[in-house]
Short mmCIF file of C-alpha atoms and ligand atoms in Angstrom, two decimals:
data_model
loop_
_atom_site.label_atom_id
_atom_site.label_comp_id
_atom_site.label_asym_id
_atom_site.label_seq_id
_atom_site.Cartn_x
_atom_site.Cartn_y
_atom_site.Cartn_z
CA MET A 103 11.27 201.55 25.11
CA SER A 104 12.46 198.44 26.35
CA LEU A 105 14.76 196.72 28.92
CA ILE A 106 16.52 194.40 27.74
CA PRO A 107 19.75 194.91 26.76
CA LEU A 108 19.95 194.59 23.29
CA ASP A 109 23.29 193.61 22.87
CA GLY A 110 23.41 191.17 25.31
CA PRO A 111 23.80 187.56 24.09
CA VAL A 112 21.05 184.62 23.12
CA MET A 113 21.54 182.41 25.83
CA CYS A 114 21.27 179.11 24.21
CA ILE A 115 21.08 176.35 26.64
CA VAL A 116 21.74 172.03 25.65
CA GLY A 117 21.79 168.99 27.98
CA ALA A 118 21.19 166.17 26.22
CA ARG A 119 21.41 163.99 23.34
CA PRO A 120 18.70 165.06 21.75
CA ASN A 121 19.46 168.95 22.30
CA PHE A 122 22.33 169.10 20.07
CA MET A 123 21.46 168.13 16.32
CA LYS A 124 18.45 170.93 17.02
CA MET A 125 21.03 173.97 18.62
CA ALA A 126 23.75 172.98 16.05
CA PRO A 127 22.07 175.55 13.39
CA ILE A 128 20.59 177.54 15.28
CA LEU A 129 23.95 178.80 15.61
CA ARG A 130 25.46 178.86 12.60
CA ALA A 131 21.67 180.67 11.35
CA LEU A 132 23.10 183.51 15.01
CA ALA A 133 26.32 184.00 13.48
CA ALA A 134 25.04 184.39 10.05
CA HIS A 135 22.25 187.03 9.99
CA GLU A 136 22.83 190.12 9.15
CA PRO A 137 23.88 192.13 11.99
CA PRO A 138 25.49 188.37 13.39
CA LEU A 139 22.91 187.99 16.79
CA PRO A 140 26.01 187.02 20.02
CA ALA A 141 25.47 183.65 21.24
CA LEU A 142 27.07 181.95 24.55
CA LEU A 143 26.08 178.18 24.15
CA VAL A 144 25.45 177.10 27.92
CA HIS A 145 25.87 173.03 28.80
CA THR A 146 23.80 171.86 31.18
CA GLY A 147 25.80 168.14 31.82
CA GLN A 148 23.45 166.51 31.88
CA HIS A 149 24.70 164.00 29.57
CA TYR A 150 27.93 163.58 29.89
CA ASP A 151 29.86 160.25 28.70
CA ALA A 152 32.06 160.64 25.86
CA SER A 153 29.51 159.10 23.55
CA MET A 154 26.63 160.90 24.08
CA SER A 155 27.49 164.14 24.23
CA ASP A 156 31.25 164.72 23.21
CA LYS A 157 31.31 162.61 19.82
CA LEU A 158 28.51 164.47 18.77
CA PHE A 159 29.12 167.98 19.69
CA ALA A 160 32.36 167.61 17.43
CA ASP A 161 30.08 165.66 14.35
CA LEU A 162 27.93 168.66 14.78
CA ARG A 163 30.56 170.82 14.06
CA LEU A 164 28.71 172.29 17.69
CA PRO A 165 31.33 174.70 19.63
CA SER A 166 32.73 174.06 23.68
CA PRO A 167 30.33 175.62 25.39
CA ASP A 168 31.04 178.19 26.85
CA ILE A 169 29.29 178.14 30.24
CA ASN A 170 29.88 174.33 31.62
CA LEU A 171 27.72 173.88 34.70
CA GLU A 172 28.11 169.93 34.81
CA VAL A 173 25.15 167.70 36.88
CA GLY A 174 25.12 164.72 35.55
CA SER A 175 22.94 162.63 36.63
CA GLY A 176 20.27 162.43 39.27
CA SER A 177 16.62 161.53 39.85
CA HIS A 178 14.26 164.52 38.03
CA ALA A 179 14.03 166.46 41.14
CA VAL A 180 18.16 166.91 42.00
CA GLN A 181 18.72 167.26 38.07
CA THR A 182 16.83 170.25 37.70
CA ALA A 183 17.28 171.35 41.07
CA GLU A 184 20.68 171.59 40.37
CA VAL A 185 20.38 173.01 36.92
CA MET A 186 18.87 175.74 38.23
CA LYS A 187 21.33 176.48 41.22
CA ARG A 188 23.78 176.40 38.48
CA PHE A 189 22.07 178.19 35.58
CA GLU A 190 21.44 180.69 38.61
CA PRO A 191 24.29 182.93 39.14
CA ALA A 192 25.93 181.81 35.27
CA LEU A 193 22.44 183.95 33.77
CA ASP A 194 22.66 186.77 36.57
CA GLU A 195 26.33 187.65 35.15
CA HIS A 196 25.69 187.58 31.45
CA LYS A 197 23.17 189.51 31.14
CA PRO A 198 21.83 187.90 27.80
CA SER A 199 18.54 189.17 25.80
CA CYS A 200 17.13 185.64 26.22
CA VAL A 201 17.27 182.57 26.97
CA LEU A 202 16.79 179.98 24.07
CA VAL A 203 15.13 176.11 24.97
CA VAL A 204 15.24 173.71 22.47
CA GLY A 205 12.80 170.08 22.85
CA ASP A 206 11.68 169.00 25.98
CA VAL A 207 14.34 167.45 28.72
CA ASN A 208 14.59 168.16 31.81
CA SER A 209 17.15 171.22 31.61
CA THR A 210 15.39 172.98 29.55
CA LEU A 211 12.77 173.28 32.35
CA ALA A 212 14.51 173.90 34.67
CA CYS A 213 16.18 176.97 32.61
CA THR A 214 13.26 178.29 32.06
CA LEU A 215 12.49 178.90 35.22
CA VAL A 216 15.66 180.71 36.46
CA ALA A 217 15.43 182.99 33.52
CA VAL A 218 11.60 183.59 33.21
CA LYS A 219 10.79 184.01 36.90
CA LYS A 220 14.04 186.02 36.25
CA GLY A 221 12.30 188.66 34.08
CA VAL A 222 14.40 187.02 30.62
CA PRO A 223 12.77 186.74 28.01
CA VAL A 224 12.75 182.75 27.73
CA VAL A 225 12.37 181.54 23.42
CA HIS A 226 11.21 178.26 23.51
CA VAL A 227 11.67 175.67 19.88
CA GLU A 228 10.11 172.93 19.22
CA ALA A 229 7.21 173.99 21.26
CA GLY A 230 3.37 172.34 20.98
CA LEU A 231 4.01 168.92 20.61
CA ARG A 232 2.08 167.26 22.73
CA SER A 233 1.97 163.76 24.08
CA TYR A 234 -1.06 163.74 25.80
CA ASP A 235 0.71 160.96 27.92
CA ARG A 236 1.76 162.92 30.66
CA LYS A 237 3.78 160.19 32.24
CA MET A 238 6.01 161.13 30.44
CA PRO A 239 8.40 163.51 32.24
CA GLU A 240 9.18 164.95 28.59
CA GLU A 241 5.04 165.77 28.18
CA ILE A 242 5.74 167.69 31.50
CA ASN A 243 8.26 169.60 30.55
CA ARG A 244 7.04 170.51 27.32
CA VAL A 245 3.94 171.73 29.13
CA LEU A 246 5.94 173.65 31.36
CA THR A 247 8.01 175.70 28.86
CA ASP A 248 5.65 176.10 27.04
CA GLN A 249 3.47 178.59 29.08
CA VAL A 250 5.84 180.46 30.56
CA ALA A 251 8.00 181.34 26.84
CA ASP A 252 7.81 183.95 25.65
CA ARG A 253 8.47 183.16 22.07
CA LEU A 254 8.01 179.74 20.66
CA TYR A 255 8.99 178.30 17.29
CA THR A 256 6.81 175.15 16.24
CA THR A 257 7.82 172.63 13.34
CA GLU A 258 4.64 171.37 12.39
CA ARG A 259 0.81 173.10 12.03
CA SER A 260 -1.04 171.30 14.78
CA ALA A 261 1.65 171.98 17.50
CA GLN A 262 0.08 175.87 17.10
CA ALA A 263 -3.82 174.66 17.56
CA ASN A 264 -2.27 172.45 20.54
CA LEU A 265 -0.93 175.80 22.38
CA VAL A 266 -3.44 177.57 21.10
CA ARG A 267 -6.16 175.28 23.58
CA GLU A 268 -3.20 175.69 26.68
CA GLY A 269 -4.78 179.24 26.80
CA VAL A 270 -1.39 180.36 24.50
CA ASP A 271 -1.43 183.65 22.79
CA PRO A 272 -1.06 182.86 18.99
CA ALA A 273 0.62 186.22 18.17
CA ARG A 274 3.57 184.74 20.97
CA VAL A 275 3.47 181.44 18.05
CA CYS A 276 5.01 181.64 14.70
CA PHE A 277 5.40 178.64 12.84
CA ALA A 278 8.83 178.18 11.64
CA GLY A 279 9.90 174.50 10.61
CA ASN A 280 11.96 171.79 12.01
CA VAL A 281 16.21 172.27 13.01
CA MET A 282 17.43 168.77 13.28
CA ILE A 283 15.75 168.26 9.96
CA ASP A 284 18.23 171.66 9.65
CA SER A 285 21.52 169.09 10.68
CA LEU A 286 20.19 166.56 9.40
CA LEU A 287 20.34 167.89 5.34
CA GLY A 288 23.15 169.63 6.00
CA ASN A 289 25.17 166.39 7.17
CA ARG A 290 23.76 163.67 4.54
CA GLU A 291 27.00 163.84 1.91
CA HIS A 292 29.71 163.52 5.56
CA ALA A 293 27.09 160.28 6.78
CA ARG A 294 29.92 157.13 7.57
CA PRO A 295 28.83 154.09 6.16
CA ALA A 296 26.66 151.44 7.97
CA ALA A 297 30.14 148.96 7.18
CA GLY A 298 32.60 150.95 8.11
CA THR A 299 30.62 151.88 11.92
CA LEU A 300 30.19 147.87 12.80
CA LEU A 301 34.26 147.23 11.39
CA GLU A 302 35.02 149.92 14.12
CA HIS A 303 32.59 147.89 17.24
CA GLY A 304 34.76 144.47 15.20
CA ILE A 305 31.81 142.90 14.05
CA ASP A 306 31.90 141.47 10.29
CA PRO A 307 29.50 143.65 8.24
CA ALA A 308 27.90 141.51 5.97
CA MET A 309 25.95 140.11 8.70
CA LEU A 310 23.50 142.94 6.64
CA ALA A 311 24.52 142.10 3.26
CA VAL A 312 21.60 140.05 3.79
CA PRO A 313 18.22 140.57 0.39
CA SER A 314 16.29 141.96 3.58
CA GLY A 315 18.96 145.06 4.26
CA TYR A 316 19.18 145.53 8.54
CA GLY A 317 16.79 147.46 10.99
CA VAL A 318 18.08 149.84 12.97
CA VAL A 319 16.84 149.75 16.85
CA THR A 320 17.11 152.73 19.72
CA LEU A 321 15.49 152.10 22.61
CA HIS A 322 15.75 154.03 25.67
CA ARG A 323 12.48 155.47 27.51
CA PRO A 324 11.52 154.61 30.88
CA SER A 325 8.51 153.18 30.42
CA ASN A 326 10.30 150.52 28.02
CA VAL A 327 13.47 149.86 29.52
CA ASP A 328 12.81 150.18 33.30
CA ASN A 329 10.27 147.10 33.59
CA ALA A 330 11.71 143.58 33.39
CA ALA A 331 8.86 142.07 31.70
CA THR A 332 8.47 145.05 29.26
CA LEU A 333 12.30 144.43 28.44
CA LYS A 334 12.51 140.90 28.40
CA SER A 335 8.81 140.66 25.45
CA LEU A 336 9.96 143.71 23.85
CA LEU A 337 14.41 142.15 23.06
CA GLY A 338 11.99 138.27 22.80
CA VAL A 339 10.62 140.27 20.13
CA LEU A 340 13.62 141.89 18.40
CA ALA A 341 14.95 138.67 18.17
CA ASP A 342 12.54 136.89 16.84
CA VAL A 343 12.85 140.32 14.35
CA ALA A 344 16.16 139.30 14.21
CA ALA A 345 15.86 135.57 13.19
CA GLU A 346 14.15 137.09 9.59
CA LEU A 347 15.75 140.99 9.99
CA PRO A 348 19.62 142.14 10.97
CA LEU A 349 19.06 144.27 13.34
CA VAL A 350 21.98 147.03 14.53
CA PHE A 351 21.67 148.67 17.89
CA ALA A 352 22.93 151.71 19.44
CA LEU A 353 22.64 151.18 23.06
CA HIS A 354 21.50 154.59 25.55
CA PRO A 355 22.99 153.77 28.72
CA ARG A 356 20.03 153.53 30.90
CA THR A 357 18.86 149.89 28.40
CA ARG A 358 22.24 148.66 28.73
CA ALA A 359 22.88 148.47 32.80
CA ASN A 360 18.48 147.42 33.04
CA ILE A 361 19.04 144.95 30.49
CA GLU A 362 22.26 143.69 32.63
CA ARG A 363 19.99 144.31 35.68
CA PHE A 364 17.20 142.17 35.34
CA ASP A 365 20.26 139.51 33.26
CA LEU A 366 17.91 138.82 30.09
CA GLN A 367 22.20 139.21 27.65
CA ALA A 368 21.73 135.87 26.98
CA MET A 369 18.09 137.24 24.53
CA LEU A 370 20.43 139.04 22.08
CA LYS A 371 21.66 137.70 19.03
CA PRO A 372 25.39 138.43 19.03
CA GLU A 373 25.26 136.97 15.60
CA ARG A 374 21.76 138.65 14.27
CA MET A 375 21.75 141.51 16.36
CA ALA A 376 24.39 144.00 16.86
CA MET A 377 25.18 145.81 19.50
CA LEU A 378 26.70 149.26 19.80
CA PRO A 379 27.64 151.98 22.56
CA PRO A 380 25.42 154.70 21.75
CA GLN A 381 26.13 156.51 18.65
CA GLY A 382 27.50 159.91 17.20
CA TYR A 383 25.53 161.81 14.19
CA LEU A 384 27.73 160.84 11.22
CA GLU A 385 27.53 157.34 11.81
CA MET A 386 23.84 157.23 12.86
CA LEU A 387 22.26 159.03 9.85
CA GLY A 388 24.24 156.14 8.07
CA LEU A 389 23.46 153.43 9.86
CA MET A 390 19.49 155.10 9.45
CA GLN A 391 19.32 156.37 5.66
CA GLY A 392 21.00 152.04 4.83
CA ALA A 393 18.54 151.03 7.02
CA THR A 394 15.21 148.67 5.90
CA LEU A 395 13.26 150.04 9.14
CA VAL A 396 14.66 151.30 12.31
CA LEU A 397 12.10 150.51 14.50
CA THR A 398 12.94 152.77 18.02
CA ASP A 399 10.62 155.23 20.56
CA SER A 400 13.02 158.14 20.10
CA GLY A 401 11.38 161.01 19.66
CA GLY A 402 14.71 162.31 17.23
CA LEU A 403 14.27 159.20 15.06
CA GLN A 404 10.76 159.18 13.96
CA GLU A 405 10.64 162.82 12.09
CA GLU A 406 14.26 161.40 11.18
CA THR A 407 12.85 158.21 9.24
CA THR A 408 10.44 160.83 8.07
CA ALA A 409 12.62 162.89 6.50
CA LEU A 410 14.74 160.05 4.99
CA GLY A 411 11.56 158.26 3.98
CA VAL A 412 13.05 154.70 5.95
CA PRO A 413 10.28 153.48 6.46
CA CYS A 414 10.00 153.21 11.24
CA LEU A 415 7.89 151.49 13.62
CA THR A 416 7.82 153.73 17.40
CA MET A 417 7.44 151.56 20.07
CA ARG A 418 5.46 153.98 21.99
CA GLU A 419 1.05 154.27 22.93
CA ASN A 420 1.55 158.02 21.49
CA THR A 421 3.97 160.25 19.57
CA GLU A 422 4.10 163.94 20.06
CA ARG A 423 4.40 164.22 16.18
CA PRO A 424 1.67 163.37 14.63
CA ILE A 425 2.47 164.49 11.37
CA THR A 426 5.60 161.48 11.17
CA VAL A 427 2.08 159.64 11.12
CA ASP A 428 0.04 160.70 9.21
CA GLU A 429 2.48 162.11 6.83
CA GLY A 430 5.51 160.50 6.70
CA THR A 431 6.41 157.45 8.06
CA ASN A 432 6.10 156.58 11.38
CA THR A 433 3.53 153.34 12.44
CA MET A 434 2.77 153.65 15.61
CA VAL A 435 3.47 150.06 17.40
CA GLY A 436 3.96 150.38 21.48
CA SER A 437 5.23 147.31 23.39
CA ASP A 438 2.99 145.69 20.93
CA VAL A 439 3.65 142.47 20.67
CA GLN A 440 1.93 141.16 16.92
CA ALA A 441 2.05 145.18 16.15
CA ILE A 442 5.37 145.09 16.33
CA ARG A 443 5.60 141.79 14.44
CA ALA A 444 3.32 143.21 11.41
CA GLY A 445 4.79 146.06 10.88
CA VAL A 446 7.86 145.11 10.07
CA ALA A 447 6.13 142.74 8.00
CA ALA A 448 4.18 144.28 6.22
CA ILE A 449 7.76 146.79 5.19
CA LEU A 450 8.80 143.26 4.21
CA SER A 451 6.66 142.66 2.11
CA GLY A 452 6.89 146.08 0.29
CA GLN A 453 4.33 147.15 2.50
CA GLY A 454 5.62 150.29 3.98
CA LYS A 455 4.71 153.64 4.42
CA HIS A 456 7.03 156.10 1.84
CA GLY A 457 5.35 159.19 2.96
CA ARG A 458 6.31 162.71 1.88
CA VAL A 459 8.46 165.68 3.44
CA PRO A 460 6.03 167.93 6.02
CA GLU A 461 5.87 172.02 5.20
CA MET A 462 8.94 173.21 5.57
CA TRP A 463 10.84 170.77 6.73
CA ASP A 464 13.41 171.84 4.13
CA GLY A 465 16.85 172.97 5.80
CA ARG A 466 16.10 176.60 6.41
CA ALA A 467 13.96 176.48 10.45
CA ALA A 468 17.23 177.96 12.00
CA GLU A 469 17.85 180.95 9.42
CA ARG A 470 13.78 181.56 9.58
CA ILE A 471 14.39 180.79 13.44
CA ALA A 472 17.15 183.80 13.87
CA ALA A 473 15.25 186.25 11.51
CA ASP A 474 11.73 186.19 13.24
CA LEU A 475 13.76 186.60 16.76
CA TYR A 476 16.11 189.83 15.64
CA ARG A 477 12.66 191.44 14.99
CA TRP A 478 11.18 190.30 18.14
CA LEU A 479 14.16 191.66 20.27
CA GLN A 480 14.35 194.89 18.08
CA ALA A 481 10.79 195.13 18.97
CA GLY A 482 11.17 194.89 22.87
CA ALA A 483 10.33 191.38 22.64
CA LYS A 484 6.68 191.39 22.40
C1 UD1 B 31 16.92 162.08 28.69
C2 UD1 B 31 15.76 163.14 28.18
C3 UD1 B 31 15.18 161.89 27.01
C4 UD1 B 31 15.90 161.85 25.78
C5 UD1 B 31 16.88 161.17 26.25
C6 UD1 B 31 17.88 160.72 24.96
C7 UD1 B 31 14.95 164.30 30.43
C8 UD1 B 31 13.43 163.98 31.25
N1 UD1 B 31 14.49 162.75 28.97
O1 UD1 B 31 16.71 160.75 28.79
O2 UD1 B 31 13.75 162.72 26.64
O3 UD1 B 31 14.99 161.38 24.88
O4 UD1 B 31 17.98 162.33 27.29
O5 UD1 B 31 19.11 159.96 25.02
O6 UD1 B 31 15.54 164.95 30.08
N2 UD1 B 31 24.17 158.71 31.43
C9 UD1 B 31 25.21 157.92 31.63
N3 UD1 B 31 26.16 158.67 30.81
C10 UD1 B 31 25.19 160.10 29.64
C11 UD1 B 31 23.70 160.39 30.48
C12 UD1 B 31 23.41 159.91 30.93
O7 UD1 B 31 25.36 157.02 31.71
O8 UD1 B 31 25.83 160.81 29.45
C13 UD1 B 31 22.59 157.39 32.59
C14 UD1 B 31 23.11 157.71 33.84
O9 UD1 B 31 22.42 156.21 34.70
C15 UD1 B 31 21.14 158.67 33.45
C16 UD1 B 31 20.23 157.31 32.56
O10 UD1 B 31 21.58 157.06 31.23
O11 UD1 B 31 20.80 158.09 35.14
C17 UD1 B 31 19.59 158.47 32.23
O12 UD1 B 31 20.30 159.82 31.61
P1 UD1 B 31 18.37 161.11 32.43
O13 UD1 B 31 19.60 162.27 31.36
O14 UD1 B 31 18.50 160.99 33.52
O15 UD1 B 31 17.87 161.20 30.46
P2 UD1 B 31 18.10 160.26 29.88
O16 UD1 B 31 17.18 158.88 30.13
O17 UD1 B 31 18.54 159.64 28.74
#
């Protein structure tokens, strides 16, 4: 007989912005499952700004967290350790059937470590993605979480091969599809039009009404924004691009702070570059849907643009989501100024990638996860 409290809740962990759109459909699917799987939502508080957290909860119709650990910012060690310290008593108190983590942020790994050492089964959604770049903190979080998680749900077939190479028993892995695309498809019709988003920030939307359309930019990876020379070079090429294609930036707090710290404000061209704070989910969806192209270093946007069929240029040297390049609309351009210019020119001349939507990115991934999770828990989490 299983020692797992089957009647205990599935303890669902979110910490940072990219977790919220993954968890929303999972919570709905757990509730809709027959019989329903009880869930408890834990927010570690890694992201705490209204724009990075509360607004997304509202847009995604996420319930208020049952528990907020309020860890806030800090070095990776401090942040991870604080989540672990504060999560342990919550885990002891609520006796969950399992802990469900998503993605690759510090909160994902921190809660995984606490649970696994207490013998509580860990379920990882979006398992097996690998950039094979161990300088990325997210890669470390992914590798370690996957090594100790008990049930692993993948978004693309290459993820299972990555896991098996690392010695993970294939019986622990289930190809379920992409929950982030569940959110995207479920919210598409509620997306807020780009013009209204600009107006809300006092920017004349006429700047977007040019024949080329407009581009959307997000930039926040430490490797792109924490070094003055790299950030300066990227802002320089983006200013060049803006001369041809107006750009809408959704600025991460880290990037905004570094532009000020390195005194780079003069590189921004307000008449062709709309500088916005971090956007809500529905605003971002509206901006992306209407865009000619997206320039980003985000993981999530690579997948969302592939699902939307919008060409994406990714300003990174590698991707943990290769299907977006092989099948989707994504092209890797790194921080190479020539590659970025060439990528933009190709798209503006009509040679952007069209791509196709990958297998099982169909809006039903969370439903498949809930069904499998129920069976797995019933079988004693083995
Ligand atoms: C984190 C994730 C990254 C994800 C990104 C999306 C890790 C290792 N990284 O990176 O995978 O793509 O979130 O945003 O978990 N800050 C605020 N307000 C907030 C949150 C952060 O001002 O609500 C500022 C703080 O100065 C903080 C900095 O942003 O030091 C970085 O935040 P942090 O959570 O450490 O990492 P991200 O760069 O956001």
